[in-house]
Amino acid sequence: MAAHIGRRLRKGAATTAVAAAAVAALSASQAPGVTVDDQGRQSAGDATSAPDAAADDSATGNSPYYTDLPPLNSPAPSPSAGSGEAGDRSAAEAGIPATVLDAYKKAEAALRGTGCNLPWQLLAAIGKVESGQARGGRVDADGTTISPILGPQLDGNGFALIRDTDNGAYDGNRMYDQAVGPMQFIPSTWSWAGRDGNGDGRKDPNNIYDAALAAGHYLCRYDWDLSQPGDLRKAILSYNNSTDYLNTVLSWLEYYRKGTHEIPDGTGALPDDRSDARPGVTPSAPGTTPPARPGTRPGKPSGSRPSPSPTAPGTGGPGTPPTTPPPSTTPPTPTDTVHHLEDAGTGTLTAMAGHTFAERISTRAETQAGKAVAKVRIRFTIVGDTDSTFAGGESVATVTTDASGVAVAPALRAGERTGAFAVQAAVVGRSVKGVPYKVTVTQRAADALTRVGEKELTCVAGGEFAEPVAVEATYGGEAAGKVAVTATLVTSADDPAENDKGPYFKDADGKAVRTLTGLRTDADGRLTLPKLYADDTAGTFLLRLTTAGGATLDVELTVEPAATPSPDPDPSADPDPSTDPSADPSTEPSRTPAA
């Protein structure tokens, strides 16, 4: 669609002043400085304003966002820090709902090694500013928001003008676009930036796993290195082109980098202040659609917060906290009922380096009575000094338990680093007893070695073998790539000691060596040895090749004696009558009498 130039969001003067003062105090260390080019234009790092880009070129269409700033206390307060309602709210603001936090960390893991250096804390900062961490973690077991999170319709009336691009598929609005989901993507951006982060085959902007992974790819799309301040600022401004937005995100990023903690889903604090708050207009919080304006078609309603219950008689008037908290009327979620995890019949977890583990980890969620619990998210985390990963190259995987309460982790892929490590299974959103699994990676091996080619390997004493020795390693009939091979010129078939005569290799200094280590087959299981030379000893010799796994191959080498030169004849010696033509009467010319 044609790019529409977005209008700058109008903000209430009081809200802006408070936000600016707090940002100056909290993020001075990372706030971008003002730079001006030779045309007098301010850069994206300007501390007071940023030029509006085309709204539909940003992830959110420059939609409104939450301007609440981080608490001034520690990001991870001790249990004794704070008390009462203020302390509870501070802890809720500092914490991140379990499933939402899991989604951020999984997205970071998926992009690890790309050079983008995306920190999950940046996704958390953007998620906080865009939707208050999915409205305090109000998501189901699959990570999908309980109700849609929608920004106001972008109809140009106080907001950018972006006409409908998805026929209402994502936002329920067929006239104008609205930002959708916990990371607030507009439909036109989601159409190309959307990702499937939870492996269900769908790209749903209302799913925190899909949205977090999409946000990660969006922030990394220009090969930016987010560990560099300049690239970090560019990436954030590309998400929502406002310097106030930039500074707010940077504040939360710094806050989360100092530490945070996991809180149960649905218990996060909802932010209060919105960037579109202004006199005479009711701010449209994510999850609600603003009232339709004359001549417009309202978007799909997404529900609203429940009204406060009337005060019961005898519990005090309005604003007076009851002496006894009322019993919760919310039924427990499946996660609430989990008491512990049990192994679900996982076998021995051993695999050769570079191979996929035949056995997959299976974990069962149970109540205290041992009853299976379905629809619970189980997080599997690889722990230890290893380069092994789950399928897809990730070190963290989250799986929902099935009807029998069992979650089966993705297949493990062994890296090249041998030894033992662990995989820890834990319940997302609950601190209950988990299950550790011991995993072992063994070195690559071959169970068979065969020579490539059938030509006899011969040379004369003091010469060199024209034909190199080439072999192929296999394991279970398949090519055994990257297998270590040792080559030794042995004394005999019955004596594996290194021979001190006969054929030899040369080292880097040209000296004779008769044992080579550190050789390795290529990806196809093949190995061609260095050139062989022969000393002055003639005879038949053996080259023995061995691998991890027990494969052995003896290659026969033949060294022929050097040719002995014939002595020069003595001209003074009497000629051999048997070879002297003059002594043979038959060689004399015939004489015919003259006529």
Coordinates of C-alpha atoms in Angstrom, one line a residue:
M1 CA 0.0 0.0 0.0
A2 CA 1.1 3.6 -0.5
A3 CA 2.9 5.0 2.5
H4 CA 0.9 7.5 4.5
I5 CA 2.8 10.1 6.4
G6 CA 1.9 9.6 10.1
R7 CA 1.0 12.5 12.3
R8 CA 2.7 13.0 15.6
L9 CA 0.8 11.7 18.5
R10 CA -0.7 14.4 20.7
K11 CA 0.2 13.9 24.3
G12 CA -1.1 15.6 27.5
A13 CA 1.2 18.2 28.8
A14 CA 1.3 16.8 32.3
T15 CA 2.0 13.2 31.2
T16 CA 4.8 14.4 28.9
A17 CA 6.4 16.5 31.6
V18 CA 6.4 13.6 34.1
A19 CA 7.7 11.1 31.6
A20 CA 10.5 13.4 30.4
A21 CA 11.6 14.1 33.9
A22 CA 11.7 10.4 34.8
V23 CA 13.4 9.4 31.6
A24 CA 16.1 12.0 32.3
A25 CA 16.7 10.6 35.8
L26 CA 16.5 6.9 34.9
S27 CA 18.1 6.6 31.5
A28 CA 20.7 9.4 31.3
S29 CA 23.4 6.8 31.0
Q30 CA 22.0 5.5 27.7
A31 CA 19.9 8.3 26.4
P32 CA 21.0 9.2 22.9
G33 CA 22.7 12.5 22.3
V34 CA 21.7 15.2 19.8
T35 CA 23.6 15.1 16.5
V36 CA 23.0 17.3 13.5
D37 CA 24.2 16.6 10.0
D38 CA 25.5 19.2 7.5
Q39 CA 22.0 19.8 6.3
G40 CA 20.8 20.8 9.8
R41 CA 18.8 17.6 10.3
Q42 CA 18.6 15.8 13.6
S43 CA 19.6 12.2 13.7
A44 CA 17.6 9.3 15.0
G45 CA 19.4 9.7 18.3
D46 CA 17.9 13.2 18.9
A47 CA 16.9 13.5 22.6
T48 CA 14.0 15.8 22.0
S49 CA 12.3 14.8 18.8
A50 CA 12.5 12.3 16.0
P51 CA 11.0 12.8 12.5
D52 CA 7.9 10.8 11.7
A53 CA 8.5 8.1 9.2
A54 CA 5.7 6.6 7.1
A55 CA 3.6 5.0 9.8
D56 CA 3.0 1.8 7.9
D57 CA 6.8 1.4 7.7
S58 CA 7.0 0.8 11.4
A59 CA 5.9 -2.3 13.3
T60 CA 3.1 -0.6 15.1
G61 CA 2.1 2.2 12.7
N62 CA 3.4 4.6 15.4
S63 CA 0.4 3.6 17.5
P64 CA 0.0 4.8 21.1
Y65 CA 2.0 3.0 23.8
Y66 CA 2.3 2.9 27.6
T67 CA 4.5 5.7 29.1
D68 CA 4.7 4.2 32.6
L69 CA 8.4 4.3 33.8
P70 CA 10.1 1.6 35.8
P71 CA 9.9 1.6 39.6
L72 CA 12.7 3.3 41.4
N73 CA 13.4 0.3 43.7
S74 CA 15.4 -2.8 42.8
P75 CA 14.1 -4.9 39.8
A76 CA 14.3 -8.0 42.0
P77 CA 13.2 -6.9 45.5
S78 CA 13.8 -9.2 48.4
P79 CA 10.7 -10.8 50.0
S80 CA 10.8 -8.3 52.8
A81 CA 11.0 -5.3 50.5
G82 CA 7.8 -3.3 50.3
S83 CA 4.6 -4.2 52.0
G84 CA 0.9 -3.8 51.4
E85 CA -0.7 -2.8 48.1
A86 CA 2.2 -0.5 47.1
G87 CA 4.7 -3.3 47.7
D88 CA 2.6 -5.9 45.8
R89 CA 2.3 -3.6 42.8
S90 CA 6.0 -2.8 42.8
A91 CA 6.8 -6.6 42.8
A92 CA 4.2 -7.2 40.0
E93 CA 5.7 -4.4 37.9
A94 CA 9.2 -5.7 38.4
G95 CA 8.2 -9.3 37.5
I96 CA 7.4 -10.7 34.1
P97 CA 4.6 -13.3 33.7
A98 CA 6.0 -16.8 33.2
T99 CA 4.7 -17.6 29.7
V100 CA 5.6 -14.1 28.4
L101 CA 9.1 -14.4 29.8
D102 CA 9.5 -17.8 28.3
A103 CA 8.5 -16.4 24.9
Y104 CA 11.1 -13.6 25.1
K105 CA 13.9 -16.0 26.0
K106 CA 12.9 -18.5 23.3
A107 CA 12.9 -15.7 20.7
E108 CA 16.4 -14.7 21.9
A109 CA 17.6 -18.3 21.6
A110 CA 16.1 -18.6 18.1
L111 CA 18.2 -15.6 16.9
R112 CA 21.3 -16.5 18.7
G113 CA 24.4 -16.7 16.4
T114 CA 22.9 -14.3 13.8
G115 CA 25.2 -11.5 14.8
C116 CA 22.2 -9.4 15.8
N117 CA 22.9 -9.9 19.6
L118 CA 19.3 -9.5 20.5
P119 CA 18.8 -9.5 24.3
W120 CA 15.5 -10.9 25.5
Q121 CA 15.4 -7.9 27.9
L122 CA 14.8 -5.7 24.8
L123 CA 11.7 -7.7 23.8
A124 CA 10.6 -7.5 27.4
A125 CA 11.0 -3.7 27.4
I126 CA 9.0 -3.4 24.1
G127 CA 6.4 -5.8 25.4
K128 CA 6.0 -3.7 28.6
V129 CA 5.6 -0.5 26.7
E130 CA 3.3 -1.9 24.0
S131 CA 0.9 -4.1 26.0
G132 CA 1.9 -4.2 29.6
Q133 CA 3.4 -7.7 29.1
A134 CA 0.2 -9.1 27.4
R135 CA -2.0 -7.3 29.9
G136 CA -0.1 -8.8 32.9
G137 CA 0.3 -12.2 31.3
R138 CA -3.3 -12.9 30.6
V139 CA -2.6 -15.7 28.1
D140 CA -3.6 -19.3 27.8
A141 CA -1.4 -22.5 27.9
D142 CA -0.4 -22.0 24.3
G143 CA 0.6 -18.3 24.8
T144 CA -2.4 -16.8 23.1
T145 CA -4.0 -13.8 24.8
I146 CA -7.3 -14.5 26.5
S147 CA -8.9 -11.7 24.5
P148 CA -7.5 -9.7 21.6
I149 CA -5.3 -6.7 22.3
L150 CA -6.1 -4.0 19.9
G151 CA -4.9 -0.4 19.6
P152 CA -7.1 2.4 18.4
Q153 CA -8.1 2.4 14.7
L154 CA -5.6 4.4 12.7
D155 CA -8.0 6.7 11.0
G156 CA -5.9 9.9 11.0
N157 CA -7.9 11.5 13.8
G158 CA -5.2 12.1 16.3
F159 CA -3.3 9.0 15.0
A160 CA -1.6 7.9 11.8
L161 CA -3.9 7.2 8.8
I162 CA -3.6 3.6 7.7
R163 CA -6.6 2.3 5.8
D164 CA -7.5 -1.4 6.1
T165 CA -5.0 -3.8 4.6
D166 CA -6.2 -7.2 5.9
N167 CA -9.9 -7.0 5.3
G168 CA -10.3 -7.1 9.1
A169 CA -8.7 -10.6 9.4
Y170 CA -6.5 -9.6 12.3
D171 CA -8.2 -6.6 13.9
G172 CA -11.8 -7.0 12.9
N173 CA -11.9 -3.6 11.2
R174 CA -12.5 -3.4 7.5
M175 CA -12.0 0.3 7.2
Y176 CA -8.8 1.1 9.1
D177 CA -6.0 -0.9 10.5
Q178 CA -5.3 -1.3 14.2
A179 CA -2.2 -2.6 16.0
V180 CA -2.8 -6.2 17.1
G181 CA -1.5 -8.4 19.9
P182 CA 1.0 -8.2 22.8
M183 CA 3.7 -6.7 20.5
Q184 CA 1.2 -4.4 18.7
F185 CA 1.9 -5.2 15.0
I186 CA -0.2 -3.5 12.4
P187 CA -1.6 -6.1 9.9
S188 CA 0.4 -4.8 7.0
T189 CA 3.6 -5.4 8.9
W190 CA 2.5 -8.7 10.3
S191 CA 1.8 -10.0 6.8
W192 CA 5.6 -10.2 6.1
A193 CA 7.1 -10.1 9.6
G194 CA 4.8 -12.7 11.3
R195 CA 6.5 -15.9 12.6
D196 CA 5.4 -19.2 14.1
G197 CA 7.1 -19.2 17.4
N198 CA 5.3 -22.0 19.2
G199 CA 5.4 -24.6 16.4
D200 CA 1.6 -24.9 15.8
G201 CA 1.8 -24.1 12.1
R202 CA 0.2 -20.7 12.5
K203 CA 1.4 -17.1 12.6
D204 CA -0.9 -15.4 15.1
P205 CA -0.1 -11.9 16.3
N206 CA -2.2 -12.6 19.4
N207 CA 0.2 -15.4 20.4
I208 CA 3.1 -14.2 22.6
Y209 CA 5.5 -16.8 21.2
D210 CA 4.7 -15.8 17.6
A211 CA 4.7 -12.1 18.3
A212 CA 8.0 -12.2 20.3
L213 CA 9.8 -14.1 17.6
A214 CA 8.4 -11.8 14.9
A215 CA 9.5 -8.7 17.0
G216 CA 13.0 -10.2 17.2
H217 CA 13.2 -10.8 13.5
Y218 CA 11.9 -7.3 12.9
L219 CA 14.5 -5.7 15.1
C220 CA 17.3 -7.7 13.4
R221 CA 16.1 -7.3 9.8
Y222 CA 18.8 -4.8 8.7
D223 CA 21.7 -6.8 10.1
W224 CA 21.9 -4.4 13.0
D225 CA 24.1 -5.3 15.9
L226 CA 22.0 -4.5 18.9
S227 CA 25.0 -4.5 21.2
Q228 CA 26.0 -1.2 19.6
P229 CA 24.1 1.8 20.9
G230 CA 23.6 3.4 17.5
D231 CA 22.1 0.3 16.0
L232 CA 20.0 -0.3 19.1
R233 CA 18.4 3.2 18.8
K234 CA 17.7 2.7 15.1
A235 CA 16.0 -0.6 15.8
I236 CA 13.8 0.7 18.5
L237 CA 12.8 3.8 16.5
S238 CA 11.9 1.6 13.6
Y239 CA 9.4 -0.2 15.8
N240 CA 7.7 3.1 16.8
N241 CA 9.2 6.3 15.5
S242 CA 9.1 8.5 18.6
T243 CA 12.0 9.6 20.7
D244 CA 9.7 9.6 23.8
Y245 CA 9.0 5.9 22.9
L246 CA 12.8 5.3 22.5
N247 CA 13.6 6.7 25.9
T248 CA 10.8 4.8 27.6
V249 CA 11.9 1.5 26.0
L250 CA 15.6 2.2 27.0
S251 CA 14.5 2.8 30.6
W252 CA 12.8 -0.6 30.8
L253 CA 15.6 -2.3 29.0
E254 CA 18.1 -1.0 31.6
Y255 CA 15.7 -1.9 34.4
Y256 CA 15.3 -5.5 33.2
R257 CA 19.0 -5.9 32.6
K258 CA 19.6 -5.2 36.3
G259 CA 17.5 -8.3 37.1
T260 CA 13.9 -9.4 37.1
H261 CA 11.9 -12.4 38.3
E262 CA 9.2 -14.7 37.0
I263 CA 5.6 -14.2 38.3
P264 CA 2.6 -16.4 37.6
D265 CA 0.6 -15.7 34.5
G266 CA -2.2 -13.2 34.9
T267 CA -0.7 -11.5 37.9
G268 CA 1.2 -8.7 36.3
A269 CA 0.4 -5.1 37.0
L270 CA -1.4 -3.2 34.2
P271 CA 0.2 0.1 33.3
D272 CA -1.8 3.3 33.7
D273 CA -0.4 6.0 31.5
R274 CA -0.9 6.1 27.7
S275 CA 0.9 8.3 25.1
D276 CA -2.5 9.2 23.6
A277 CA -3.9 10.6 26.9
R278 CA -5.1 14.2 26.3
P279 CA -7.9 16.4 27.5
G280 CA -11.3 15.5 26.2
V281 CA -10.3 12.1 24.9
T282 CA -10.5 8.8 26.9
P283 CA -7.3 6.8 26.4
S284 CA -7.8 3.6 24.5
A285 CA -6.1 0.9 26.5
P286 CA -4.9 -2.2 24.6
G287 CA -7.7 -4.7 24.5
T288 CA -10.4 -2.1 23.8
T289 CA -11.5 -0.3 20.6
P290 CA -12.3 3.4 20.9
P291 CA -15.8 4.5 20.3
A292 CA -16.7 4.9 16.6
R293 CA -16.4 8.4 15.3
P294 CA -19.0 9.7 12.9
G295 CA -18.6 8.2 9.5
T296 CA -16.4 5.4 10.6
R297 CA -17.0 1.7 11.1
P298 CA -16.0 0.5 14.6
G299 CA -13.5 -2.3 14.9
K300 CA -14.3 -5.6 16.5
P301 CA -14.9 -5.2 20.2
S302 CA -12.4 -7.1 22.3
G303 CA -13.9 -7.0 25.8
S304 CA -13.2 -4.7 28.7
R305 CA -12.1 -5.0 32.2
P306 CA -14.8 -6.2 34.7
S307 CA -16.4 -3.6 36.8
P308 CA -15.5 -3.6 40.5
S309 CA -17.9 -5.6 42.6
P310 CA -20.1 -3.5 44.9
T311 CA -19.0 -3.3 48.5
A312 CA -20.7 -6.0 50.6
P313 CA -22.6 -4.9 53.7
G314 CA -20.4 -4.8 56.8
T315 CA -17.1 -4.6 54.9
G316 CA -16.7 -0.9 54.9
G317 CA -17.5 1.8 52.4
P318 CA -16.0 2.5 49.0
G319 CA -12.2 2.7 49.2
T320 CA -12.0 0.8 52.5
P321 CA -10.2 -2.5 52.2
P322 CA -12.1 -5.4 53.7
T323 CA -10.7 -6.9 56.9
T324 CA -10.7 -10.4 55.3
P325 CA -9.9 -10.9 51.7
P326 CA -12.9 -12.4 49.8
P327 CA -12.3 -16.0 48.6
S328 CA -11.2 -16.2 45.0
T329 CA -13.9 -17.1 42.5
T330 CA -11.5 -17.8 39.7
P331 CA -11.2 -21.5 39.1
P332 CA -7.6 -22.9 39.2
T333 CA -5.8 -23.3 35.9
P334 CA -4.2 -26.6 35.0
T335 CA -0.9 -25.1 35.9
D336 CA -2.1 -24.3 39.4
T337 CA -2.9 -27.9 40.1
V338 CA 0.6 -29.3 39.2
H339 CA 2.4 -30.6 42.3
H340 CA 5.5 -32.1 40.6
L341 CA 6.9 -33.5 37.5
E342 CA 7.9 -37.1 36.8
D343 CA 9.9 -38.8 34.1
A344 CA 7.6 -40.5 31.6
G345 CA 9.8 -43.4 30.6
T346 CA 12.7 -41.6 29.0
G347 CA 15.5 -44.1 28.1
T348 CA 19.3 -43.6 28.1
L349 CA 20.2 -40.3 26.4
T350 CA 23.4 -41.1 24.6
A351 CA 24.4 -40.1 21.1
M352 CA 27.5 -39.7 19.0
A353 CA 28.7 -36.2 18.2
G354 CA 26.9 -34.8 15.3
H355 CA 24.0 -37.3 15.5
T356 CA 20.4 -36.9 16.6
F357 CA 19.5 -38.7 19.8
A358 CA 17.3 -41.7 19.2
E359 CA 15.6 -41.2 22.5
R360 CA 13.4 -38.1 23.3
I361 CA 12.8 -36.7 26.8
S362 CA 9.3 -37.3 28.1
T363 CA 8.0 -35.6 31.2
R364 CA 4.7 -36.0 33.0
A365 CA 2.9 -33.3 35.0
E366 CA 1.0 -34.7 38.0
T367 CA -1.1 -33.4 40.9
Q368 CA -0.2 -34.3 44.5
A369 CA -2.3 -37.4 44.2
G370 CA -0.4 -38.5 41.1
K371 CA -3.1 -37.6 38.6
A372 CA -2.1 -36.4 35.1
V373 CA -2.4 -32.7 34.3
A374 CA -3.0 -31.7 30.7
K375 CA -2.5 -28.4 29.0
V376 CA 0.5 -27.4 31.1
R377 CA 3.6 -25.8 29.5
I378 CA 6.8 -27.6 30.3
R379 CA 10.1 -25.8 29.7
F380 CA 13.1 -28.0 28.7
T381 CA 16.4 -26.2 29.2
I382 CA 19.8 -27.5 28.2
V383 CA 22.3 -26.9 31.0
G384 CA 26.1 -27.3 31.0
D385 CA 29.1 -27.0 28.9
T386 CA 27.8 -28.3 25.6
D387 CA 27.0 -27.2 22.0
S388 CA 24.2 -29.7 21.7
T389 CA 20.8 -28.2 20.9
F390 CA 17.2 -29.1 20.3
A391 CA 16.0 -29.5 16.7
G392 CA 16.1 -26.0 15.2
G393 CA 19.3 -25.0 17.1
E394 CA 17.6 -23.8 20.3
S395 CA 18.8 -24.5 23.8
V396 CA 15.3 -24.0 25.3
A397 CA 12.1 -25.7 24.2
T398 CA 8.6 -25.3 25.6
V399 CA 5.9 -28.1 25.1
T400 CA 2.3 -28.4 26.3
T401 CA 1.4 -31.6 28.0
D402 CA -1.1 -33.8 26.2
A403 CA -4.3 -35.5 27.6
S404 CA -2.1 -38.0 29.5
G405 CA -0.1 -35.2 31.1
V406 CA 3.0 -35.9 29.1
A407 CA 5.2 -33.4 27.3
V408 CA 7.7 -34.8 24.8
A409 CA 10.7 -32.5 24.1
P410 CA 11.9 -31.9 20.6
A411 CA 14.7 -34.3 19.4
L412 CA 18.1 -33.4 20.8
R413 CA 21.0 -32.9 18.3
A414 CA 24.4 -33.7 19.6
G415 CA 27.1 -31.1 19.0
E416 CA 30.8 -31.7 18.6
R417 CA 31.7 -31.2 22.3
T418 CA 31.8 -34.6 24.0
G419 CA 30.9 -35.4 27.6
A420 CA 27.9 -35.1 29.9
F421 CA 25.4 -32.3 30.3
A422 CA 21.8 -32.0 31.6
V423 CA 18.4 -31.1 30.4
Q424 CA 16.2 -29.6 33.1
A425 CA 12.4 -30.0 32.8
A426 CA 10.3 -27.4 34.7
V427 CA 6.7 -26.1 34.8
V428 CA 6.2 -22.7 33.2
G429 CA 4.6 -20.5 35.8
R430 CA 5.0 -22.7 38.8
S431 CA 7.9 -23.3 41.2
V432 CA 7.5 -27.1 41.7
K433 CA 9.9 -30.0 41.7
G434 CA 11.3 -30.5 38.2
V435 CA 13.2 -33.4 36.6
P436 CA 16.9 -33.3 35.5
Y437 CA 18.0 -35.6 32.7
K438 CA 21.6 -36.7 32.2
V439 CA 22.7 -36.6 28.6
T440 CA 26.0 -37.9 27.2
V441 CA 27.7 -37.1 23.9
T442 CA 30.3 -39.6 22.7
Q443 CA 33.0 -39.0 20.1
R444 CA 32.3 -39.8 16.5
A445 CA 33.1 -43.4 15.6
A446 CA 33.2 -45.8 12.7
D447 CA 32.6 -49.6 12.7
A448 CA 34.2 -50.2 9.3
L449 CA 37.0 -48.9 7.2
T450 CA 37.5 -49.8 3.5
R451 CA 40.2 -48.8 1.0
V452 CA 39.2 -46.6 -1.9
G453 CA 40.8 -48.1 -5.1
E454 CA 42.4 -51.5 -5.8
K455 CA 45.7 -50.5 -7.4
E456 CA 48.7 -52.1 -5.7
L457 CA 50.8 -49.7 -3.7
T458 CA 54.4 -50.2 -4.7
C459 CA 57.6 -48.2 -5.1
V460 CA 61.3 -48.8 -5.3
A461 CA 63.6 -48.4 -2.3
G462 CA 64.6 -44.8 -1.8
G463 CA 61.6 -43.6 -3.8
E464 CA 58.1 -42.5 -3.1
F465 CA 54.7 -44.1 -3.6
A466 CA 52.9 -42.6 -6.6
E467 CA 49.4 -43.7 -5.4
P468 CA 48.1 -42.1 -2.1
V469 CA 46.2 -44.2 0.4
A470 CA 42.5 -43.3 0.5
V471 CA 39.9 -44.9 2.8
E472 CA 36.2 -44.6 3.6
A473 CA 34.7 -44.9 7.1
T474 CA 31.2 -46.0 7.8
Y475 CA 29.0 -46.6 10.8
G476 CA 26.0 -48.8 10.6
G477 CA 26.4 -48.8 6.8
E478 CA 26.2 -44.9 6.7
A479 CA 29.1 -42.6 5.9
A480 CA 31.0 -41.7 9.1
G481 CA 32.0 -38.1 8.7
K482 CA 34.5 -36.2 10.9
V483 CA 35.8 -39.4 12.5
A484 CA 39.3 -39.4 14.0
V485 CA 41.7 -41.8 12.3
T486 CA 45.2 -42.9 13.4
A487 CA 47.7 -44.2 10.8
T488 CA 50.7 -46.3 11.9
L489 CA 53.3 -48.2 9.9
V490 CA 53.4 -51.4 12.1
T491 CA 56.1 -54.0 12.5
S492 CA 53.8 -56.9 11.4
A493 CA 50.1 -58.0 11.5
D494 CA 50.8 -59.6 14.9
D495 CA 53.0 -56.8 16.3
P496 CA 51.3 -53.3 16.3
A497 CA 54.5 -51.6 17.4
E498 CA 55.7 -48.8 15.2
N499 CA 58.2 -50.0 12.5
D500 CA 61.6 -48.4 12.5
K501 CA 62.3 -49.0 8.8
G502 CA 60.5 -49.2 5.5
P503 CA 57.9 -46.7 4.3
Y504 CA 57.3 -43.4 6.2
F505 CA 55.5 -40.1 6.1
K506 CA 57.1 -36.7 6.4
D507 CA 56.4 -34.1 9.0
A508 CA 56.4 -30.3 8.4
D509 CA 60.2 -30.3 8.7
G510 CA 60.6 -33.1 6.2
K511 CA 61.6 -35.6 8.9
A512 CA 60.5 -39.2 8.7
V513 CA 57.5 -40.1 10.9
R514 CA 55.7 -43.5 11.0
T515 CA 52.6 -42.6 13.0
L516 CA 50.0 -39.9 12.2
T517 CA 47.3 -38.8 14.6
G518 CA 44.7 -36.1 14.3
L519 CA 43.5 -37.3 10.9
R520 CA 39.8 -36.9 10.3
T521 CA 37.4 -38.1 7.6
D522 CA 35.4 -35.5 5.7
A523 CA 31.6 -35.1 5.7
D524 CA 31.3 -38.1 3.3
G525 CA 33.5 -40.3 5.6
R526 CA 36.5 -40.2 3.2
L527 CA 40.1 -39.6 4.0
T528 CA 43.2 -39.4 1.8
L529 CA 46.5 -39.8 3.6
P530 CA 49.6 -37.7 2.9
K531 CA 52.3 -39.0 0.5
L532 CA 54.3 -42.1 1.5
Y533 CA 58.1 -42.4 1.0
A534 CA 60.4 -45.5 1.2
D535 CA 63.9 -45.8 2.7
D536 CA 66.5 -48.2 1.4
T537 CA 64.8 -51.3 2.9
A538 CA 63.0 -53.5 0.4
G539 CA 60.2 -55.8 1.4
T540 CA 56.5 -56.0 2.3
F541 CA 55.1 -53.6 5.0
L542 CA 51.8 -52.8 6.7
L543 CA 50.0 -49.5 7.2
R544 CA 47.4 -49.9 9.9
L545 CA 44.5 -47.4 10.2
T546 CA 42.3 -47.4 13.3
T547 CA 39.3 -45.3 14.5
A548 CA 37.2 -44.8 17.6
G549 CA 34.5 -47.5 17.5
G550 CA 37.0 -50.2 16.7
A551 CA 37.3 -50.1 13.0
T552 CA 40.7 -51.3 11.7
L553 CA 42.2 -51.6 8.2
D554 CA 45.6 -53.0 7.2
V555 CA 47.0 -51.7 3.9
E556 CA 49.9 -53.6 2.3
L557 CA 52.8 -51.7 0.9
T558 CA 55.6 -53.2 -1.3
V559 CA 59.1 -51.7 -1.6
E560 CA 61.1 -53.3 -4.4
P561 CA 64.9 -53.3 -4.4
A562 CA 66.6 -50.6 -6.4
A563 CA 67.9 -51.8 -9.8
T564 CA 71.7 -52.8 -9.8
P565 CA 73.6 -51.0 -12.7
S566 CA 75.5 -53.4 -15.2
P567 CA 79.4 -53.0 -15.0
D568 CA 81.1 -51.4 -18.1
P569 CA 82.9 -54.0 -20.4
D570 CA 86.8 -54.2 -20.3
P571 CA 88.1 -53.3 -23.8
S572 CA 91.4 -55.1 -23.1
A573 CA 89.8 -58.4 -22.4
D574 CA 89.8 -61.1 -25.2
P575 CA 86.5 -61.2 -27.0
D576 CA 84.3 -64.1 -26.3
P577 CA 84.6 -66.4 -29.3
S578 CA 80.9 -67.3 -29.0
T579 CA 80.0 -63.6 -29.5
D580 CA 82.9 -62.6 -31.9
P581 CA 81.5 -62.3 -35.4
S582 CA 84.9 -62.8 -36.9
A583 CA 85.3 -66.2 -35.3
D584 CA 82.2 -67.6 -36.9
P585 CA 82.9 -68.9 -40.4
S586 CA 79.3 -68.5 -41.3
T587 CA 79.6 -64.8 -41.0
E588 CA 82.4 -64.5 -43.6
P589 CA 81.3 -63.2 -46.9
S590 CA 80.9 -65.8 -49.7
R591 CA 83.4 -65.7 -52.5
T592 CA 82.3 -66.6 -55.9
P593 CA 84.9 -67.6 -58.4
A594 CA 85.2 -65.1 -61.3
A595 CA 83.7 -66.2 -64.5

